[in-house]
mmCIF file of C-alpha atoms in Angstrom:
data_model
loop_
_atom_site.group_PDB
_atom_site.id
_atom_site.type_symbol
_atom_site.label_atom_id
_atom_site.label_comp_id
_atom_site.label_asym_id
_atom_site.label_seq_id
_atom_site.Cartn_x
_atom_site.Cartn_y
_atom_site.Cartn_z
ATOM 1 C CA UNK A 133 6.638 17.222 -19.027
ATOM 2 C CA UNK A 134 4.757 16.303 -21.654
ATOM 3 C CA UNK A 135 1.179 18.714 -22.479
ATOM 4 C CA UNK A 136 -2.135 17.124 -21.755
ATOM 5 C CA UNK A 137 -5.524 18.156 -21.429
ATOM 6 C CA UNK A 138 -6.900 19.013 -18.127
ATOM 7 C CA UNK A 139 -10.409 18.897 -16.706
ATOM 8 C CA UNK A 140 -12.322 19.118 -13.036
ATOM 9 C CA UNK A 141 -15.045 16.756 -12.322
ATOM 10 C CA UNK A 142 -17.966 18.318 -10.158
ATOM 11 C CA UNK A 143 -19.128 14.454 -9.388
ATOM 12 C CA UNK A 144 -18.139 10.995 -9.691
ATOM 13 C CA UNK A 145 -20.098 10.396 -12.712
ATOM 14 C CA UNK A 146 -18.751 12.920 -14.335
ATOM 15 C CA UNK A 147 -14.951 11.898 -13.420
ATOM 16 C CA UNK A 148 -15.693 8.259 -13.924
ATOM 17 C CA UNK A 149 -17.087 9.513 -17.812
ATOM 18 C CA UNK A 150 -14.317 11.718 -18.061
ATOM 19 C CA UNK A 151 -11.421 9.324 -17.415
ATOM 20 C CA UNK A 152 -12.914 6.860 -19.475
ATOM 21 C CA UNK A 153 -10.915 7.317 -22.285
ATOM 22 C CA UNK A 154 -7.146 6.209 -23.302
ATOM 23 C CA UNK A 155 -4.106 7.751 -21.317
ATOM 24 C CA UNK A 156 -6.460 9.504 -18.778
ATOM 25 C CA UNK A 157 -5.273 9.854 -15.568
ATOM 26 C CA UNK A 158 -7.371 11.103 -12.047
ATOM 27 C CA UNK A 159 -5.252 13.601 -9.992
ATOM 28 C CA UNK A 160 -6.229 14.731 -6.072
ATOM 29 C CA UNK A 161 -3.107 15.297 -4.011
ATOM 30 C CA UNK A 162 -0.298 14.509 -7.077
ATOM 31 C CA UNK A 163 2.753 13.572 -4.615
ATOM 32 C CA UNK A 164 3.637 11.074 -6.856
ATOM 33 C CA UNK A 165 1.945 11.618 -10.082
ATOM 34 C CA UNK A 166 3.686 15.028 -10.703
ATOM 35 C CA UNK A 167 6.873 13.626 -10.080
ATOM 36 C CA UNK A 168 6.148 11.079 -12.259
ATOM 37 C CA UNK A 169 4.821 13.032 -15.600
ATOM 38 C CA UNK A 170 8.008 15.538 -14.726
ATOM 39 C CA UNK A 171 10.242 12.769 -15.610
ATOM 40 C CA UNK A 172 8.425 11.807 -18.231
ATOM 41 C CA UNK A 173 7.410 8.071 -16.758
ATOM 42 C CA UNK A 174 4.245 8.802 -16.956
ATOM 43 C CA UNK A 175 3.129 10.765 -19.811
ATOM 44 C CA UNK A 176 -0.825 11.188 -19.628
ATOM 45 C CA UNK A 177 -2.954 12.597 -22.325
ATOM 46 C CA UNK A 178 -5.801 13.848 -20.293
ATOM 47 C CA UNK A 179 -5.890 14.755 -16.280
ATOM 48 C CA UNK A 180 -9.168 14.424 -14.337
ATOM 49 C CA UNK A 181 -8.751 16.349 -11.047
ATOM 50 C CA UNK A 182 -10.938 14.602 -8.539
ATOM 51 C CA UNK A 183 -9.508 16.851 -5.613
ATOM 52 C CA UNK A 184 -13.043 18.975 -5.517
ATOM 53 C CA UNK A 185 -15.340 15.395 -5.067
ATOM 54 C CA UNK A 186 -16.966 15.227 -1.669
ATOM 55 C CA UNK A 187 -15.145 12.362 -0.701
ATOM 56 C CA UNK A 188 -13.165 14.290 2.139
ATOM 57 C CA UNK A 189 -15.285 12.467 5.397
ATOM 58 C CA UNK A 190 -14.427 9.945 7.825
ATOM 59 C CA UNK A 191 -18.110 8.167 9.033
ATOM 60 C CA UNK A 192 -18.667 5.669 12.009
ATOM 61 C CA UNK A 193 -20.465 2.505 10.682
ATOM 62 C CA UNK A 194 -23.220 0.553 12.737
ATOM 63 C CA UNK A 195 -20.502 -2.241 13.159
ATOM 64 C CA UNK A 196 -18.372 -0.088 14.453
ATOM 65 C CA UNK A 197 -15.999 0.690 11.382
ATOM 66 C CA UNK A 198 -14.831 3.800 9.644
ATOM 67 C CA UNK A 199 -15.548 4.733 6.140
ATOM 68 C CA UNK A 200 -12.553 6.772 4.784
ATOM 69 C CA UNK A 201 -13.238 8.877 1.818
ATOM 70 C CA UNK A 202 -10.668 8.532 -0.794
ATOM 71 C CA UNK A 203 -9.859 12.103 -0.411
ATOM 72 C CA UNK A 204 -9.143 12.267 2.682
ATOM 73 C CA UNK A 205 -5.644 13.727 3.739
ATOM 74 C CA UNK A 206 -3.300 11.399 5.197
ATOM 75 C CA UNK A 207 -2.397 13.821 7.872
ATOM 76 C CA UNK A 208 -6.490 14.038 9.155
ATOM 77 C CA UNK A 209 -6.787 10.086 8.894
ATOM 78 C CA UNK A 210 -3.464 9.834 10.901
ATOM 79 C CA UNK A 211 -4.953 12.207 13.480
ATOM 80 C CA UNK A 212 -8.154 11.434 14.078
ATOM 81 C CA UNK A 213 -8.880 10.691 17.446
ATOM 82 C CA UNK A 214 -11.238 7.207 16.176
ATOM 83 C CA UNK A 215 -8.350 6.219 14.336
ATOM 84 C CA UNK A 216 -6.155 6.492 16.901
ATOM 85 C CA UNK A 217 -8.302 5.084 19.431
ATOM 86 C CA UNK A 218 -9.384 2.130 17.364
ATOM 87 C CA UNK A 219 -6.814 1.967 14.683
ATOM 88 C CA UNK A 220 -3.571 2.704 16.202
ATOM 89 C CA UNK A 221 -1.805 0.937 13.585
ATOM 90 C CA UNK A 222 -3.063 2.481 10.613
ATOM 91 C CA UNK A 223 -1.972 6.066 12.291
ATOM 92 C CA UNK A 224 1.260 4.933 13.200
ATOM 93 C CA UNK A 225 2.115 3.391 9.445
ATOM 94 C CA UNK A 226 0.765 7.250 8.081
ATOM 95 C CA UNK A 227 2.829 9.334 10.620
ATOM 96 C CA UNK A 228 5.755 6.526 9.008
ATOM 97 C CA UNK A 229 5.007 7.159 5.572
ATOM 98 C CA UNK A 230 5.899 10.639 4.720
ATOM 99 C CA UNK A 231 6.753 14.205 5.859
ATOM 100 C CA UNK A 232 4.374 16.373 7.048
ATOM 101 C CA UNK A 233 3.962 18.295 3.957
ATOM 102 C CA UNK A 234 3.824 15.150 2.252
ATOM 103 C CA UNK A 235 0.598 14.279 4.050
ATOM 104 C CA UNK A 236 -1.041 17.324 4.313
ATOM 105 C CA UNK A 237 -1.281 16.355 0.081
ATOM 106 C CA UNK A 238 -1.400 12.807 0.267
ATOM 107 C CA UNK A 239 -5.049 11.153 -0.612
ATOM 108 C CA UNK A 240 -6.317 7.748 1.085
ATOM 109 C CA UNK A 241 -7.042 6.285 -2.550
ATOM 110 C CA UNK A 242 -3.682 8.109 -4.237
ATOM 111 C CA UNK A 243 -2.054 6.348 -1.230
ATOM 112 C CA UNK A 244 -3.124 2.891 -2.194
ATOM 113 C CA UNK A 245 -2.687 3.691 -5.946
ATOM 114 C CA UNK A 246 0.819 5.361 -5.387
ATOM 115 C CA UNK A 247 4.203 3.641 -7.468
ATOM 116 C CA UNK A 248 7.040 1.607 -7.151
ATOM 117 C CA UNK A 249 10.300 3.667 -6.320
ATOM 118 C CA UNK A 250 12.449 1.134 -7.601
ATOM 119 C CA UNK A 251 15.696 3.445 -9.243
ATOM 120 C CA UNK A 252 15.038 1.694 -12.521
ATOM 121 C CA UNK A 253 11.278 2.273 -12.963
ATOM 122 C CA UNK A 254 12.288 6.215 -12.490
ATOM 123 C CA UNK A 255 14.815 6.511 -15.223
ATOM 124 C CA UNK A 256 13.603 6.359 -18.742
ATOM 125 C CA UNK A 257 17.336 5.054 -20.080
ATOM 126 C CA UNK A 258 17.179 2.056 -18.539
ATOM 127 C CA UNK A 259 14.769 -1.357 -19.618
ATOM 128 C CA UNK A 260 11.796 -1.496 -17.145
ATOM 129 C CA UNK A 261 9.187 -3.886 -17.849
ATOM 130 C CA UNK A 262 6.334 -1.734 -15.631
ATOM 131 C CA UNK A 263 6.964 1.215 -17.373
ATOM 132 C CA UNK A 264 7.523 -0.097 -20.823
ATOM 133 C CA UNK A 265 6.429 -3.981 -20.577
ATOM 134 C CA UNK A 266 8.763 -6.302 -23.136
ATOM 135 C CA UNK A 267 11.900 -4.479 -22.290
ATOM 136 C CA UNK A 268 13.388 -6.210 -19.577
ATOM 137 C CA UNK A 269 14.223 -5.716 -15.736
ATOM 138 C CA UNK A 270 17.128 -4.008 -15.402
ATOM 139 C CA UNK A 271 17.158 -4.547 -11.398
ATOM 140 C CA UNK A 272 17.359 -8.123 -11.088
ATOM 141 C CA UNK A 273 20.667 -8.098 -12.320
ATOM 142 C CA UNK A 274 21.307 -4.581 -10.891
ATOM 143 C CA UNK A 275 21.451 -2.825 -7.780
ATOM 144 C CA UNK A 276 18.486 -3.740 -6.293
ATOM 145 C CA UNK A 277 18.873 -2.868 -2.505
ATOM 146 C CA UNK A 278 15.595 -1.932 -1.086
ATOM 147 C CA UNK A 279 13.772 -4.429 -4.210
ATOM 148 C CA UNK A 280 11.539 -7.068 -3.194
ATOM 149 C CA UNK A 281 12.263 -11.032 -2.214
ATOM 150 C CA UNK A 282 8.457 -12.182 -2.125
ATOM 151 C CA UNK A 283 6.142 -12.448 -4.990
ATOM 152 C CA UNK A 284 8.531 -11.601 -7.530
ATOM 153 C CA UNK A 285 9.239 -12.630 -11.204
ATOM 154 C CA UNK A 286 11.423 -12.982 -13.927
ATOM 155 C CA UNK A 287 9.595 -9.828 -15.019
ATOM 156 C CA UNK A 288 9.792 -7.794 -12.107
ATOM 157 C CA UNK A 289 10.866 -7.352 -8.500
ATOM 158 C CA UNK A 290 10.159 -3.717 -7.624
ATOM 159 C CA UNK A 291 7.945 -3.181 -4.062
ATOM 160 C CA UNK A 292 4.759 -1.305 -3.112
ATOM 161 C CA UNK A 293 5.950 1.724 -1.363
ATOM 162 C CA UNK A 294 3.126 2.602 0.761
ATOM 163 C CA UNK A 295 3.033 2.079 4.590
ATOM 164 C CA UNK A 296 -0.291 2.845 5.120
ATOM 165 C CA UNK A 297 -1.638 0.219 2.652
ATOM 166 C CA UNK A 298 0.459 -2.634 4.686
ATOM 167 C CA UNK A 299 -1.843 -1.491 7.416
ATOM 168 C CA UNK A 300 -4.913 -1.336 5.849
ATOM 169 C CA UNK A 301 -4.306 -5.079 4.537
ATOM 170 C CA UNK A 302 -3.717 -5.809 8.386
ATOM 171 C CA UNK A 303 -7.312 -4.916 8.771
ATOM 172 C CA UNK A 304 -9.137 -6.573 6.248
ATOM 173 C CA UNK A 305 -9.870 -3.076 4.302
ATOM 174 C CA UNK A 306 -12.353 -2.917 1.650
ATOM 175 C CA UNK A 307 -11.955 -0.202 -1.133
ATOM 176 C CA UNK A 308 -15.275 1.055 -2.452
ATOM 177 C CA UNK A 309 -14.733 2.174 -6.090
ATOM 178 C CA UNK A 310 -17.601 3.189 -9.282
ATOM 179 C CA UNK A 311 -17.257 2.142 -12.429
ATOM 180 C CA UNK A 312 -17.190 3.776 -15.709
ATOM 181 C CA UNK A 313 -20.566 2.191 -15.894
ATOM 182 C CA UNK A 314 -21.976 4.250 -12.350
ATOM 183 C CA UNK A 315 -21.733 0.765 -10.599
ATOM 184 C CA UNK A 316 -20.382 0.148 -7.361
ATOM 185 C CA UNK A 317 -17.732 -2.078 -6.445
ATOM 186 C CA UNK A 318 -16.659 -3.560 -3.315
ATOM 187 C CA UNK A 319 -12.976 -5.261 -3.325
ATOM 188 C CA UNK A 320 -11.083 -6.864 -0.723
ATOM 189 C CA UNK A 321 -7.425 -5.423 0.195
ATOM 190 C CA UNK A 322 -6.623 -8.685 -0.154
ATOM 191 C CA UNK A 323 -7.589 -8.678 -3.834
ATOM 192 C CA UNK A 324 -6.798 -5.191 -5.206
ATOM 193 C CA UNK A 325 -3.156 -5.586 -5.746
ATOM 194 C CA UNK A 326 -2.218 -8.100 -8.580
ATOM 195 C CA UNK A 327 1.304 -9.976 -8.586
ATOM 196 C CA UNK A 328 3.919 -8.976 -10.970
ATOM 197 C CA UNK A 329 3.766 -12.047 -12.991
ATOM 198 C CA UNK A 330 4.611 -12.096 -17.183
ATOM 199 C CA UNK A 331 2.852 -8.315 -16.707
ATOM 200 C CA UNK A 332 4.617 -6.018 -14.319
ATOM 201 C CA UNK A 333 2.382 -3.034 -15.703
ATOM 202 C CA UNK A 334 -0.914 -4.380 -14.482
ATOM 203 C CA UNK A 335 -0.864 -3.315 -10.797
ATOM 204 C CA UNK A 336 -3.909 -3.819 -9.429
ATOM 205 C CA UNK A 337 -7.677 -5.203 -10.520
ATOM 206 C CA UNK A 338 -9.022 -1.437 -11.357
ATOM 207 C CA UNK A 339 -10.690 -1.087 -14.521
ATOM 208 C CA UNK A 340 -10.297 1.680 -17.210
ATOM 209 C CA UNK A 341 -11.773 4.718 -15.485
ATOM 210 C CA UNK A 342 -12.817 3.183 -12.481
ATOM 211 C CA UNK A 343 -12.746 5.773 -9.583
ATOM 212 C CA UNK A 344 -11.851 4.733 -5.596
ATOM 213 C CA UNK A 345 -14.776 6.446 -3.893
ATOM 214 C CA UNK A 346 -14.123 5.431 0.207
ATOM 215 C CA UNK A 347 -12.387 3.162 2.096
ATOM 216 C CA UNK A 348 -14.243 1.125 4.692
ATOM 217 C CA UNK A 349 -12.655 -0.496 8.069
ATOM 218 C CA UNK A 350 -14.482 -3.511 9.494
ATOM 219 C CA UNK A 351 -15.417 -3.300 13.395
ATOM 220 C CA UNK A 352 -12.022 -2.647 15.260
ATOM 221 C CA UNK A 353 -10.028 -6.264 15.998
ATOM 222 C CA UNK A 354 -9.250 -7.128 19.717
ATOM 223 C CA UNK A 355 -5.792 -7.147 21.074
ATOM 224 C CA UNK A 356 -2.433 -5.175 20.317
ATOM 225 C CA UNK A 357 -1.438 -3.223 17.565
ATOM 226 C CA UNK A 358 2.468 -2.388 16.228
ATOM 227 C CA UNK A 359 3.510 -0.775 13.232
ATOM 228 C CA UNK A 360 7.259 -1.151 13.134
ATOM 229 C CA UNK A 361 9.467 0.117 10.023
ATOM 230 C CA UNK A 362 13.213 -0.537 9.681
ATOM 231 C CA UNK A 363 14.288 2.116 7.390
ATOM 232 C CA UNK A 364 17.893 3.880 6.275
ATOM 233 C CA UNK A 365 16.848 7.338 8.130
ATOM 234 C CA UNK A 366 14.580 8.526 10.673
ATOM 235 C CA UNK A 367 12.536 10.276 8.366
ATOM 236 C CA UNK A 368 11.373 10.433 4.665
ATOM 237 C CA UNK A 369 12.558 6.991 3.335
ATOM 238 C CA UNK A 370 10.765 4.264 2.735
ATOM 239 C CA UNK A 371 10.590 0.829 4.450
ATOM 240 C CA UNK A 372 13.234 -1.980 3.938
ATOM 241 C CA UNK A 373 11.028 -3.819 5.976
ATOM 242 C CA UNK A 374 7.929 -3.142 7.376
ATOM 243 C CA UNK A 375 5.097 -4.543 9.666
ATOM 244 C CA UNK A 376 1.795 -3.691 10.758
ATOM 245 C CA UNK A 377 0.462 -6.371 13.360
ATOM 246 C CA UNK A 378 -2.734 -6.917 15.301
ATOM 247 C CA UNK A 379 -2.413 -10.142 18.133
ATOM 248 C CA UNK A 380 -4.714 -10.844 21.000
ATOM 249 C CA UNK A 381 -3.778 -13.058 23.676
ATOM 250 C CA UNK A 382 -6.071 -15.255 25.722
ATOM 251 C CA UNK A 383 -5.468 -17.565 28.714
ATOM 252 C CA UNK A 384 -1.825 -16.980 27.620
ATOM 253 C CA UNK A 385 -2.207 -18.263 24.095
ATOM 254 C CA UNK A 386 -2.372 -16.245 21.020
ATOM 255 C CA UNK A 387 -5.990 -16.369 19.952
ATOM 256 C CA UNK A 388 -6.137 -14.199 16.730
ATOM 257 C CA UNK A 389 -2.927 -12.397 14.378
ATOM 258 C CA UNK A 390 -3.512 -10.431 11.366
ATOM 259 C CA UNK A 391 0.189 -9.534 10.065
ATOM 260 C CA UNK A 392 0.783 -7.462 6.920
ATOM 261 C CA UNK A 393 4.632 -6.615 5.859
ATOM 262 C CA UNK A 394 6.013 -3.512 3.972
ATOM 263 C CA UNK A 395 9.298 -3.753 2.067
ATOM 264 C CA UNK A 396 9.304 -7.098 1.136
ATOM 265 C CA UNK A 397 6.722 -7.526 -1.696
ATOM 266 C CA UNK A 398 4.894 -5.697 -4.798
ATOM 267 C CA UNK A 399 2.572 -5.341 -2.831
ATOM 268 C CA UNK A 400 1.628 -5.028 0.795
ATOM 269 C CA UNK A 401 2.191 -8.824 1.704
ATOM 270 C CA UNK A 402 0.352 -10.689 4.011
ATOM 271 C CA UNK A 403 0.157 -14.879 4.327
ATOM 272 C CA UNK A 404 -2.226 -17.447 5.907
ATOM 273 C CA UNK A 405 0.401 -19.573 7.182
ATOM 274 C CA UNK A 406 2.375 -17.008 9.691
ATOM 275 C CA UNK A 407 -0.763 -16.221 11.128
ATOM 276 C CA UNK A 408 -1.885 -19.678 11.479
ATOM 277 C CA UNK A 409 1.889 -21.133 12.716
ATOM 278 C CA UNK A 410 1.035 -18.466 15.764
ATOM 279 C CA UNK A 411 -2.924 -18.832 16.591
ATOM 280 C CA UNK A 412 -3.422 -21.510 18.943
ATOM 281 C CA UNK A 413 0.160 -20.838 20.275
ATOM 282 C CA UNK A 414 2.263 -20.219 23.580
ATOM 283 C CA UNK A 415 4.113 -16.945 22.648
ATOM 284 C CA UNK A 416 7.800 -18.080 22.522
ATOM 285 C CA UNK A 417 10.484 -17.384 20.048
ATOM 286 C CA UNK A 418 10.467 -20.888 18.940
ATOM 287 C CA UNK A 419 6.756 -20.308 17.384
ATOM 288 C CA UNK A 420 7.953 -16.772 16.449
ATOM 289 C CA UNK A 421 10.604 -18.595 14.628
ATOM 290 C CA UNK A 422 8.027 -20.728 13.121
ATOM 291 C CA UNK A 423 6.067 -17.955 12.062
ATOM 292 C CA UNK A 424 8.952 -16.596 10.477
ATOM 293 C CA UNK A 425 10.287 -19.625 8.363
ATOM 294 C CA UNK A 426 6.141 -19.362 6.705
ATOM 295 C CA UNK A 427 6.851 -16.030 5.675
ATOM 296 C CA UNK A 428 10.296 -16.460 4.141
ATOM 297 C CA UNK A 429 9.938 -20.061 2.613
ATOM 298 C CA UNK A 430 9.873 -18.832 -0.848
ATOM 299 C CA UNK A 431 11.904 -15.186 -0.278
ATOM 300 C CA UNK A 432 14.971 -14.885 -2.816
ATOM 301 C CA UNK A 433 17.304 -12.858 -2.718
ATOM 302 C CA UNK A 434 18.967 -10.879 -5.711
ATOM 303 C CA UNK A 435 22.262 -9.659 -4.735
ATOM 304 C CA UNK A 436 22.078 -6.451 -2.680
ATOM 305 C CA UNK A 437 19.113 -6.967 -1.242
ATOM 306 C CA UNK A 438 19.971 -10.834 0.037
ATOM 307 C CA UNK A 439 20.027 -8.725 3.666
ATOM 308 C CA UNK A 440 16.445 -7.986 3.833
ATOM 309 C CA UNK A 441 15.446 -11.882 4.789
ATOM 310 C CA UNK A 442 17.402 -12.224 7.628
ATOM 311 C CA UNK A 443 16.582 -8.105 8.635
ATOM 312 C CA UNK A 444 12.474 -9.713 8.043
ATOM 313 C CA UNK A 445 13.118 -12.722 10.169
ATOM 314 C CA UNK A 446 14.537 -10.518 13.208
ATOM 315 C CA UNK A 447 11.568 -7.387 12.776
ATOM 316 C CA UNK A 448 9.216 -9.758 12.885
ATOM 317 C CA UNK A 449 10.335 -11.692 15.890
ATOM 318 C CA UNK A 450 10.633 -8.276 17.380
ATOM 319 C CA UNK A 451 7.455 -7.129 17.017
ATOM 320 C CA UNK A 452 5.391 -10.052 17.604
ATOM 321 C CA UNK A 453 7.799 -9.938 21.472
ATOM 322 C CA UNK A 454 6.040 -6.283 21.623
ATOM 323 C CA UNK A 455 2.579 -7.291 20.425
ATOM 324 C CA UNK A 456 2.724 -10.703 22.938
ATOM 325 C CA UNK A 457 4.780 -8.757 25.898
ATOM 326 C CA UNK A 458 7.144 -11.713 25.573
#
C-alpha cells in the first residue's frame, strides 16, 4: 500500500472541498477500497473519511418514499421493518450481497460506487483498460467466466458487482449528491452508471469531488417483488445472474414490470423493451419467452461465459412464473 494523506470531514462542505483535488478518494465503510489500495489498484494520494457525516438516517417522504442516507449500513437498510414492508426487494438483494460482517461496514453510496471484480482488473501484471486505460482487455480473450454479455466493448466487459444497486434501478432510485461547488444534484439510477465504451475508467456521471449525500425511493410500486440470484455458492459470491423484479397483475393481465438484472452488464441493466413485451400481457411462457429474446438480442458471449445467456433466459422465466403465480 502505497502512503497517502488522510483527513476527516466534520461536514459535507468540508469533504466536498477536501476531495476536490487530484487522486483524492472519500472512504466510509472501505470493503472494497482497502482491498483495493492493498493491492495497489488503487493508489490514492489523499483519503477523505466521510464515515463521521450525519448521513446515517432512513426518513419517510410525504409520497410515501424513503430517503436513505449514504451512510447508512447495509445491514440497517436490509432490516428495516419499512424496507421490508415496502421494499422487499431491495432487502432481499442486501441480505444477497454480502456476509454479515460485510454489511455491518458496507455504506448505501460505497455500495453503488463499489468495483468491478473482474480477475484482471485485480492484478496489476496483466493489461486492464479500467485500471490503466490504453492497455488493453486482457479478459475478452481470457477467462472471463462470470464477465458481462450486455453493454460491453472492445474496451471492456467486466460487470457491476453490486446486488443492491440492481434493485435500486428496479425502483426508479434517485441518488442525491453535492458538488464541489455546495450544489445539489439529483440523478436518476437510470443515468448514474455510464457504459464502458472507448473509456472503461469512467464509471459513472460523478464529478471530481462530488459527494453522494442520500438516496431517495419513490412511493412504493404495486404488485410482487423477487430478487433471485444464481450464484456458484450459497454465500459470499457474487451473481452470475441476477434479478430484482416488481409485476402487478390486473384482471389477469400484467399491468406494470420494472425488471433490473445483476450479472449480466457493467452496470445494473435494465431495458424498455422486456418490460414493455410483458405489460399489456396474459402471463404465459410464450410472452416470458418474448420478454426474454428483448433482453438478450444483443448479449455476446466471450468464451467461458457463453453459459450465462441461456442461464439469463431460464432465471428470468423463473422469476417472472413467481412474480405472476404462473
Amino acid at each position: 500500500m502505497k502512503t497517502f494523506t488522510y483527513t476527516r470531514a466534520d461536514t459535507t462542505d468540508t469533504a466536498v472541498r477536501d476531495a476536490h483535488v487530484s487522486g483524492a478518494r472519500y472512504i466510509a465503510g472501505g470493503t472494497n477500497l482497502l482491498d483495493l489500495m492493498k493491492l495497489q489498484v488503487e493508489t490514492p494520494e489523499k483519503l477523505v473519511d466521510i464515515s463521521r457525516l450525519p448521513l446515517g438516517e432512513i426518513e419517510e417522504r410525504e409520497d410515501g418514499g424513503l430517503t436513505i442516507g449514504a451512510l447508512v449500513p447495509n445491514s440497517d437498510l436490509a432490516a428495516d421493518p419499512r424496507v421490508i414492508a415496502k421494499y422487499e426487494v431491495l432487502s432481499r438483494a442486501l441480505l444477497a450481497g454480502a456476509s454479515g460482517q460485510l454489511r455491518n461496514k458496507a455504506s448505501t453510496g460505497g455500495n453503488l460506487l463499489q468495483r468491478t471484480r473482474c480477475y484482471y482488473f485485480y492484478d496489476t501484471a496483466m493489461a486492464c483498460n479500467k485500471r490503466e486505460p490504453g492497455t488493453g482487455c486482457s479478459a475478452v480473450g481470457g477467462f472471463n467466466r462470470v464477465l458481462a454479455v450486455l453493454g460491453t466493448s472492445d474496451q471492456c466487459i467486466a460487470t457491476h458487482p453490486s446486488d443492491m444497486a440492481v434493485a435500486m434501478r428496479a425502483l426508479d432510485a434517485t441518488i442525491i449528491t453535492q458538488t464541489s461547488d455546495g450544489d445539489r444534484r439529483r440523478i436518476s439510477i437510470h443515468d448514474f452508471y455510464r457504459l464502458p465504451g472507448d473509456t472503461p475508467n469512467i464509471e459513472t456521471v460523478l464529478q471530481s469531488g462530488e459527494l453522494i449525500t442520500h438516496v431517495e425511493l419513490p412511493a412504493p410500486p404495486k404488485g410482487r417483488q423477487v430478487y433471485r440470484k444464481v450464484r456458484d455458492r450459497a454465500s459470499y459470491a457474487f451473481a452470475l445472474v441476477s434479478v430484482a423484479g416488481v409485476v402487478s397483475v390486473e384482471e389477469g393481465r400484467i399491468a406494470s414490470a420494472a425488471l433490473a438484472f445483476g450479472g449480466l452488464g457493467p452496470m445494473p441493466w435494465r431495458n424498455p423493451a422486456v418490460e414493455a413485451a410483458l405489460v399489456g400481457q396474459a402471463p404465459s411462457d410464450a410472452v416470458f419467452g418474448a420478454a426474454a429474446d428483448a433482453l438478450l438480442a444483443d448479449a455476446k458471449g466471450y468464451g467461458s461465459n457463453d453459459f450465462k445467456i441461456p442461464l439469463a433466459r431460464r432465471v428470468l422465466i423463473a422469476t417472472l412464473r413467481d412474480l405472476t403465480g404462473e
